[in-house]
Amino acid sequence: MASLTLFPKAGNKASAEKRTERIIKGGLMLCALLSVLVVLLITVMVFKEAWPAIKQQGLLNMITGTSWKPTAAKPRFGLLPMIAGSFAVTALALLIGVPVGLATAIYGAELATVRVAPLVGRMAGILAGIPSVVYGFFGLMVIVPAVRLLGGTGMGVLSAGVVLAMMILPTVISVSEAAIRAVPGEYREASLAMGATKWQTIWHVVIPAAKSGIMASVVLAIGRAVGETMAVILVAGNIPVIPKGLLSATRTLTVNIALEMGYVRPGSLHYSALFAAAAVLFAFIMLINLSVRMITRGGSR
Amino acid sequence: MAGETGSRSMVRAEGLNLYYDKLHALKDVDMEVPKNSVLSLIGPSGCGKSTFLRTINRMNDLIPGVRVQGKVEVDGSDIYDPSCDVIDLRRKVGMVFQKPNPFPMSVYDNVAYGPRVHGIKDRAELDSIVEKSLKDAALWDEIKDRLKKPALGISGGQQQRLCIARTLAVEPDVILMDEPTSALDPISTGKIEELIDELKKRYTIIIVTHNMQQAGRISDRTAFFLLGQVIEEGPTYDIFHRPADKRTEDYITGRFG
């Protein structure tokens, strides 16, 4: 519209431009709608396929059931061992990965020299590009034997947690580093000019100012850890029991689906129960997203 | 003209040269700032006045490639001597910036920040420091009911006075101000100017300003910088009414700048 008044002589050309603008806008909107549609379709599909199992077993029974015996004469579809497994490996991954990743981000954004700083980001980029099966293989060859020294088979919560911690590092590093870099320089100047040390400035001013971005990095990391399948299959031991400690074998929700989807008969109760596991996973991710969004919104006020 | 005032001068620079890599930003600057006085630094953009200001609390240290030669003394001690502790220096020499830059935390926490990083934890002591600092910055009456509110929610003029209060809370001897009113409206500017007049009873103030009238109103002495050199320095009245140098006269009468 503005182009019309700016270039009154351009007449036809202007209206052609206007049409192009409309087409571009429409095309972009279509793409935006497409991703919304995909989310909706996946949600509907997962819950639709999960419904028979949930209806037959009862949602509460499934979530609190401790026994997963899908092929027994009297099949049982308790998901609690897998929920506990996903929770345990994710929590451990965060416990290790977030502090290390945050420390790396602080180093890269605040302390590293001009020459070293870009390397931090580049390393994170390379880590992010490694396929998850390679992480799993690395876990199998290096981490599992190391954990075995502590006792047991070496496959279990600890190994999976460590491998996942490595896998969430790039997410934590890159998102946190960007958040820390986005903190205005004036805050640092004001703090230093009052005689605060560099570390006091980082800890009391920069990190709190970057809090919502750092929280966002943690949410993304949770999503990555909860959803990871391939690497976990290789190192977790995959026994569907509630883990009793760091060294015991465990099976996560994603692993449960990946392991059994291959041989299950489509349309069977077992098949539907696997979708119920996916639905639970889905609900978890939604819940985490929502709660963290509320936390960060409260913090920025 | 200023002569050897000895212990009476709070800040003293002698043969000060500063380089940003190859750029010679300050050339043989000599300066004496008497205790409890206000010195204005004027001059066109890029003349070195802000750079000079930032040598006094060594904020230039943060810029890579800066080299300083010569001597700067604060309260009699050489601040570029290797034995000088920058942290101690910056407690003694506070700074207020061009753009109000309160931290994204509450009004109270902003003022308590300095004392806290310097180790004061006692709640009652912090309370009294915060109250006193806000009173000294002429902000207490406006803000005393909103101490827990975020500092970013108060007006720009209040934010700048909050930044002054935050600086006062560390109990400095010298306060550096880098165009503290250039982002403010005339009424807020007036309040800050009144405040400066009040503060000079207890502090030594050095202020960079682009506003000639402001320099005339608030300062005891004025220094005119051009291309990294101090062209002229003296009592404010003299600088504005009978400048000794032609370039000073051209600048203050608006012939360039």
Short mmCIF file of N, CA, C and O in Angstrom, two decimals, chain A residues 63-156:
data_model
loop_
_atom_site.label_atom_id
_atom_site.label_comp_id
_atom_site.label_asym_id
_atom_site.label_seq_id
_atom_site.Cartn_x
_atom_site.Cartn_y
_atom_site.Cartn_z
N ILE A 63 -0.28 -46.30 33.91
CA ILE A 63 0.79 -45.43 34.41
C ILE A 63 1.40 -45.97 35.70
O ILE A 63 2.60 -45.86 35.93
N THR A 64 0.55 -46.60 36.54
CA THR A 64 1.08 -47.07 37.83
C THR A 64 1.46 -48.55 37.80
O THR A 64 2.04 -49.05 38.75
N GLY A 65 1.15 -49.23 36.70
CA GLY A 65 1.46 -50.66 36.62
C GLY A 65 2.96 -50.91 36.55
O GLY A 65 3.66 -50.24 35.79
N THR A 66 3.44 -51.86 37.34
CA THR A 66 4.89 -52.08 37.39
C THR A 66 5.33 -53.26 36.54
O THR A 66 6.50 -53.60 36.50
N SER A 67 4.37 -53.89 35.89
CA SER A 67 4.76 -55.08 35.13
C SER A 67 4.43 -54.92 33.66
O SER A 67 3.29 -54.60 33.28
N TRP A 68 5.43 -55.06 32.82
CA TRP A 68 5.27 -54.96 31.36
C TRP A 68 5.49 -56.34 30.77
O TRP A 68 6.62 -56.79 30.63
N LYS A 69 4.37 -57.07 30.50
CA LYS A 69 4.47 -58.41 29.90
C LYS A 69 3.52 -58.48 28.73
O LYS A 69 2.43 -59.07 28.82
N PRO A 70 3.89 -57.90 27.61
CA PRO A 70 2.95 -57.75 26.50
C PRO A 70 2.62 -59.07 25.81
O PRO A 70 1.57 -59.19 25.19
N THR A 71 3.50 -60.08 25.91
CA THR A 71 3.28 -61.32 25.15
C THR A 71 2.86 -62.48 26.03
O THR A 71 2.74 -63.61 25.58
N ALA A 72 2.68 -62.20 27.34
CA ALA A 72 2.26 -63.28 28.24
C ALA A 72 0.83 -63.72 27.90
O ALA A 72 0.11 -63.03 27.19
N ALA A 73 0.46 -64.92 28.41
CA ALA A 73 -0.89 -65.42 28.17
C ALA A 73 -1.91 -64.40 28.67
O ALA A 73 -2.91 -64.11 28.02
N LYS A 74 -1.61 -63.85 29.86
CA LYS A 74 -2.44 -62.75 30.36
C LYS A 74 -1.57 -61.48 30.33
O LYS A 74 -0.86 -61.19 31.29
N PRO A 75 -1.57 -60.76 29.17
CA PRO A 75 -0.63 -59.65 28.99
C PRO A 75 -0.85 -58.52 29.99
O PRO A 75 -1.99 -58.26 30.40
N ARG A 76 0.26 -57.90 30.36
CA ARG A 76 0.18 -56.75 31.25
C ARG A 76 0.94 -55.60 30.62
O ARG A 76 1.99 -55.79 30.02
N PHE A 77 0.39 -54.41 30.78
CA PHE A 77 0.98 -53.25 30.10
C PHE A 77 1.29 -52.11 31.08
O PHE A 77 0.90 -50.97 30.86
N GLY A 78 1.95 -52.45 32.17
CA GLY A 78 2.32 -51.40 33.13
C GLY A 78 3.50 -50.59 32.61
O GLY A 78 4.53 -51.12 32.22
N LEU A 79 3.33 -49.25 32.58
CA LEU A 79 4.37 -48.39 32.01
C LEU A 79 5.32 -47.79 33.05
O LEU A 79 6.29 -47.13 32.70
N LEU A 80 5.01 -48.02 34.33
CA LEU A 80 5.80 -47.34 35.36
C LEU A 80 7.31 -47.61 35.25
O LEU A 80 8.10 -46.67 35.42
N PRO A 81 7.75 -48.84 34.95
CA PRO A 81 9.20 -49.06 34.83
C PRO A 81 9.82 -48.16 33.77
O PRO A 81 10.91 -47.59 33.98
N MET A 82 9.13 -47.99 32.66
CA MET A 82 9.68 -47.16 31.58
C MET A 82 9.62 -45.67 31.93
O MET A 82 10.52 -44.90 31.59
N ILE A 83 8.52 -45.29 32.62
CA ILE A 83 8.44 -43.89 33.05
C ILE A 83 9.59 -43.59 34.01
O ILE A 83 10.29 -42.58 33.89
N ALA A 84 9.79 -44.52 34.96
CA ALA A 84 10.89 -44.34 35.92
C ALA A 84 12.23 -44.32 35.19
O ALA A 84 13.12 -43.53 35.52
N GLY A 85 12.37 -45.19 34.20
CA GLY A 85 13.62 -45.24 33.43
C GLY A 85 13.90 -43.94 32.71
O GLY A 85 15.00 -43.39 32.80
N SER A 86 12.89 -43.44 32.00
CA SER A 86 13.06 -42.17 31.28
C SER A 86 13.41 -41.05 32.25
O SER A 86 14.30 -40.24 32.01
N PHE A 87 12.70 -41.05 33.38
CA PHE A 87 12.93 -40.01 34.39
C PHE A 87 14.36 -40.10 34.92
O PHE A 87 15.08 -39.09 35.01
N ALA A 88 14.79 -41.33 35.25
CA ALA A 88 16.11 -41.50 35.86
C ALA A 88 17.24 -41.07 34.92
O ALA A 88 18.13 -40.31 35.31
N VAL A 89 17.21 -41.56 33.67
CA VAL A 89 18.32 -41.22 32.77
C VAL A 89 18.31 -39.74 32.41
O VAL A 89 19.37 -39.11 32.30
N THR A 90 17.10 -39.15 32.29
CA THR A 90 17.03 -37.73 31.96
C THR A 90 17.55 -36.89 33.12
O THR A 90 18.34 -35.96 32.92
N ALA A 91 17.12 -37.23 34.33
CA ALA A 91 17.57 -36.48 35.50
C ALA A 91 19.08 -36.54 35.63
O ALA A 91 19.75 -35.52 35.87
N LEU A 92 19.63 -37.74 35.44
CA LEU A 92 21.08 -37.89 35.56
C LEU A 92 21.80 -37.09 34.47
O LEU A 92 22.81 -36.43 34.73
N ALA A 93 21.24 -37.15 33.25
CA ALA A 93 21.85 -36.40 32.15
C ALA A 93 21.87 -34.90 32.44
O ALA A 93 22.87 -34.22 32.21
N LEU A 94 20.76 -34.40 33.02
CA LEU A 94 20.70 -32.98 33.34
C LEU A 94 21.67 -32.64 34.45
O LEU A 94 22.35 -31.62 34.43
N LEU A 95 21.73 -33.53 35.44
CA LEU A 95 22.59 -33.31 36.61
C LEU A 95 24.05 -33.15 36.18
O LEU A 95 24.80 -32.35 36.74
N ILE A 96 24.44 -33.92 35.18
CA ILE A 96 25.82 -33.83 34.69
C ILE A 96 25.94 -32.78 33.59
O ILE A 96 26.83 -31.94 33.60
N GLY A 97 25.01 -32.83 32.64
CA GLY A 97 25.16 -32.04 31.42
C GLY A 97 24.92 -30.54 31.61
O GLY A 97 25.62 -29.73 30.99
N VAL A 98 23.95 -30.17 32.45
CA VAL A 98 23.62 -28.75 32.57
C VAL A 98 24.76 -27.96 33.24
O VAL A 98 25.19 -26.93 32.70
N PRO A 99 25.29 -28.42 34.38
CA PRO A 99 26.41 -27.66 34.96
C PRO A 99 27.61 -27.57 34.03
O PRO A 99 28.19 -26.48 33.86
N VAL A 100 27.96 -28.68 33.40
CA VAL A 100 29.12 -28.65 32.50
C VAL A 100 28.84 -27.73 31.31
O VAL A 100 29.68 -26.91 30.93
N GLY A 101 27.65 -27.87 30.73
CA GLY A 101 27.30 -27.05 29.58
C GLY A 101 27.24 -25.57 29.93
O GLY A 101 27.75 -24.73 29.19
N LEU A 102 26.66 -25.27 31.09
CA LEU A 102 26.55 -23.88 31.51
C LEU A 102 27.93 -23.29 31.78
O LEU A 102 28.24 -22.16 31.39
N ALA A 103 28.78 -24.08 32.42
CA ALA A 103 30.15 -23.62 32.69
C ALA A 103 30.87 -23.34 31.37
O ALA A 103 31.56 -22.33 31.23
N THR A 104 30.67 -24.22 30.40
CA THR A 104 31.30 -24.02 29.08
C THR A 104 30.77 -22.74 28.44
O THR A 104 31.54 -21.96 27.87
N ALA A 105 29.46 -22.54 28.53
CA ALA A 105 28.85 -21.34 27.94
C ALA A 105 29.39 -20.08 28.59
O ALA A 105 29.71 -19.10 27.92
N ILE A 106 29.51 -20.10 29.92
CA ILE A 106 30.04 -18.93 30.64
C ILE A 106 31.48 -18.68 30.20
O ILE A 106 31.87 -17.55 29.90
N TYR A 107 32.25 -19.76 30.13
CA TYR A 107 33.64 -19.61 29.69
C TYR A 107 33.70 -19.01 28.29
O TYR A 107 34.42 -18.04 28.04
N GLY A 108 32.90 -19.58 27.38
CA GLY A 108 32.93 -19.12 25.99
C GLY A 108 32.48 -17.69 25.83
O GLY A 108 33.05 -16.93 25.06
N ALA A 109 31.44 -17.31 26.58
CA ALA A 109 30.86 -15.98 26.38
C ALA A 109 31.57 -14.90 27.17
O ALA A 109 31.62 -13.74 26.75
N GLU A 110 32.12 -15.25 28.34
CA GLU A 110 32.61 -14.21 29.24
C GLU A 110 34.12 -14.22 29.47
O GLU A 110 34.73 -13.20 29.71
N LEU A 111 34.71 -15.40 29.45
CA LEU A 111 36.09 -15.49 29.93
C LEU A 111 37.11 -15.79 28.84
O LEU A 111 38.25 -15.36 28.92
N ALA A 112 36.70 -16.55 27.81
CA ALA A 112 37.67 -16.96 26.80
C ALA A 112 38.19 -15.75 26.03
O ALA A 112 37.48 -14.76 25.86
N THR A 113 39.43 -15.85 25.56
CA THR A 113 39.98 -14.77 24.77
C THR A 113 39.32 -14.76 23.39
O THR A 113 38.67 -15.73 23.00
N VAL A 114 39.50 -13.67 22.69
CA VAL A 114 38.85 -13.50 21.39
C VAL A 114 39.19 -14.66 20.45
O VAL A 114 38.40 -15.04 19.60
N ARG A 115 40.39 -15.21 20.61
CA ARG A 115 40.79 -16.27 19.70
C ARG A 115 40.18 -17.62 20.06
O ARG A 115 39.87 -18.43 19.20
N VAL A 116 40.01 -17.87 21.36
CA VAL A 116 39.51 -19.16 21.81
C VAL A 116 37.99 -19.24 21.75
O VAL A 116 37.42 -20.28 21.42
N ALA A 117 37.32 -18.11 22.02
CA ALA A 117 35.86 -18.10 22.16
C ALA A 117 35.11 -18.77 21.00
O ALA A 117 34.20 -19.57 21.25
N PRO A 118 35.46 -18.48 19.74
CA PRO A 118 34.70 -19.11 18.65
C PRO A 118 34.85 -20.63 18.63
O PRO A 118 33.96 -21.34 18.15
N LEU A 119 35.97 -21.12 19.16
CA LEU A 119 36.18 -22.56 19.18
C LEU A 119 35.13 -23.28 20.01
O LEU A 119 34.69 -24.37 19.68
N VAL A 120 34.71 -22.63 21.11
CA VAL A 120 33.72 -23.24 21.99
C VAL A 120 32.44 -23.52 21.21
O VAL A 120 31.89 -24.62 21.23
N GLY A 121 31.98 -22.48 20.48
CA GLY A 121 30.77 -22.63 19.69
C GLY A 121 30.93 -23.69 18.61
O GLY A 121 30.02 -24.48 18.35
N ARG A 122 32.11 -23.69 17.99
CA ARG A 122 32.35 -24.63 16.90
C ARG A 122 32.34 -26.07 17.41
O ARG A 122 31.80 -26.98 16.78
N MET A 123 32.96 -26.28 18.57
CA MET A 123 32.97 -27.62 19.17
C MET A 123 31.54 -28.09 19.46
O MET A 123 31.18 -29.23 19.19
N ALA A 124 30.74 -27.16 20.01
CA ALA A 124 29.35 -27.49 20.30
C ALA A 124 28.63 -27.87 19.02
O ALA A 124 27.85 -28.82 18.99
N GLY A 125 28.95 -27.16 17.94
CA GLY A 125 28.33 -27.46 16.65
C GLY A 125 28.70 -28.85 16.17
O GLY A 125 27.84 -29.59 15.68
N ILE A 126 29.97 -29.21 16.33
CA ILE A 126 30.41 -30.54 15.90
C ILE A 126 29.73 -31.62 16.74
O ILE A 126 29.22 -32.61 16.22
N LEU A 127 29.68 -31.37 18.07
CA LEU A 127 29.00 -32.34 18.96
C LEU A 127 27.55 -32.55 18.52
O LEU A 127 27.04 -33.66 18.52
N ALA A 128 26.90 -31.44 18.15
CA ALA A 128 25.49 -31.52 17.77
C ALA A 128 25.32 -32.31 16.47
O ALA A 128 24.27 -32.91 16.24
N GLY A 129 26.36 -32.32 15.64
CA GLY A 129 26.23 -32.98 14.35
C GLY A 129 26.52 -34.47 14.38
O GLY A 129 26.26 -35.17 13.40
N ILE A 130 27.04 -34.96 15.49
CA ILE A 130 27.35 -36.39 15.55
C ILE A 130 26.06 -37.20 15.66
O ILE A 130 25.23 -36.92 16.52
N PRO A 131 25.86 -38.20 14.79
CA PRO A 131 24.62 -38.99 14.84
C PRO A 131 24.49 -39.72 16.18
O PRO A 131 25.50 -40.15 16.75
N SER A 132 23.26 -39.89 16.63
CA SER A 132 23.07 -40.43 17.98
C SER A 132 23.58 -41.88 18.08
O SER A 132 24.05 -42.29 19.14
N VAL A 133 23.55 -42.62 16.97
CA VAL A 133 24.01 -44.00 17.05
C VAL A 133 25.52 -44.04 17.34
O VAL A 133 26.02 -44.95 17.99
N VAL A 134 26.21 -42.98 16.89
CA VAL A 134 27.66 -42.91 17.16
C VAL A 134 27.89 -42.65 18.65
O VAL A 134 28.79 -43.24 19.26
N TYR A 135 27.07 -41.79 19.23
CA TYR A 135 27.14 -41.60 20.68
C TYR A 135 26.93 -42.94 21.40
O TYR A 135 27.60 -43.28 22.36
N GLY A 136 25.92 -43.67 20.92
CA GLY A 136 25.61 -44.96 21.53
C GLY A 136 26.79 -45.91 21.41
O GLY A 136 27.15 -46.61 22.37
N PHE A 137 27.41 -45.91 20.26
CA PHE A 137 28.55 -46.78 20.02
C PHE A 137 29.72 -46.41 20.93
O PHE A 137 30.35 -47.26 21.55
N PHE A 138 29.94 -45.08 21.03
CA PHE A 138 30.98 -44.59 21.93
C PHE A 138 30.68 -45.03 23.36
O PHE A 138 31.57 -45.50 24.09
N GLY A 139 29.40 -44.91 23.74
CA GLY A 139 28.99 -45.32 25.08
C GLY A 139 29.28 -46.80 25.31
O GLY A 139 29.80 -47.20 26.36
N LEU A 140 28.97 -47.57 24.30
CA LEU A 140 29.14 -49.03 24.40
C LEU A 140 30.61 -49.41 24.54
O LEU A 140 30.98 -50.32 25.28
N MET A 141 31.46 -48.72 23.79
CA MET A 141 32.88 -49.08 23.76
C MET A 141 33.68 -48.46 24.90
O MET A 141 34.70 -49.00 25.31
N VAL A 142 33.26 -47.30 25.39
CA VAL A 142 34.07 -46.57 26.38
C VAL A 142 33.38 -46.48 27.74
O VAL A 142 33.95 -46.86 28.77
N ILE A 143 32.13 -45.99 27.73
CA ILE A 143 31.46 -45.73 29.01
C ILE A 143 31.05 -47.04 29.69
O ILE A 143 31.29 -47.23 30.89
N VAL A 144 30.44 -47.93 28.93
CA VAL A 144 29.95 -49.18 29.53
C VAL A 144 31.10 -49.97 30.19
O VAL A 144 30.96 -50.38 31.35
N PRO A 145 32.24 -50.17 29.50
CA PRO A 145 33.34 -50.87 30.17
C PRO A 145 33.81 -50.15 31.43
O PRO A 145 34.16 -50.80 32.43
N ALA A 146 33.82 -48.81 31.38
CA ALA A 146 34.24 -48.05 32.56
C ALA A 146 33.26 -48.26 33.71
O ALA A 146 33.67 -48.48 34.86
N VAL A 147 31.97 -48.23 33.40
CA VAL A 147 30.96 -48.41 34.46
C VAL A 147 31.00 -49.85 34.99
O VAL A 147 30.75 -50.09 36.18
N ARG A 148 31.35 -50.78 34.11
CA ARG A 148 31.42 -52.18 34.52
C ARG A 148 32.42 -52.37 35.67
O ARG A 148 32.26 -53.25 36.51
N LEU A 149 33.43 -51.50 35.71
CA LEU A 149 34.42 -51.58 36.79
C LEU A 149 33.77 -51.37 38.15
O LEU A 149 34.27 -51.81 39.18
N LEU A 150 32.62 -50.65 38.16
CA LEU A 150 31.93 -50.39 39.41
C LEU A 150 31.05 -51.56 39.81
O LEU A 150 30.47 -51.58 40.90
N GLY A 151 30.89 -52.52 38.90
CA GLY A 151 30.04 -53.67 39.19
C GLY A 151 28.93 -53.81 38.17
O GLY A 151 28.56 -52.85 37.51
N GLY A 152 28.42 -55.01 38.03
CA GLY A 152 27.31 -55.25 37.11
C GLY A 152 27.78 -55.36 35.67
O GLY A 152 28.98 -55.50 35.39
N THR A 153 26.80 -55.25 34.76
CA THR A 153 27.12 -55.42 33.35
C THR A 153 27.68 -54.14 32.73
O THR A 153 28.23 -54.17 31.64
N GLY A 154 27.50 -53.04 33.43
CA GLY A 154 27.93 -51.77 32.87
C GLY A 154 26.82 -51.08 32.10
O GLY A 154 26.87 -49.88 31.86
N MET A 155 25.82 -51.86 31.70
CA MET A 155 24.71 -51.24 30.98
C MET A 155 23.62 -50.86 31.99
O MET A 155 23.20 -51.69 32.79
N GLY A 156 23.18 -49.62 31.91
CA GLY A 156 22.14 -49.20 32.84
C GLY A 156 22.02 -47.70 32.95
O GLY A 156 22.44 -46.96 32.04
#
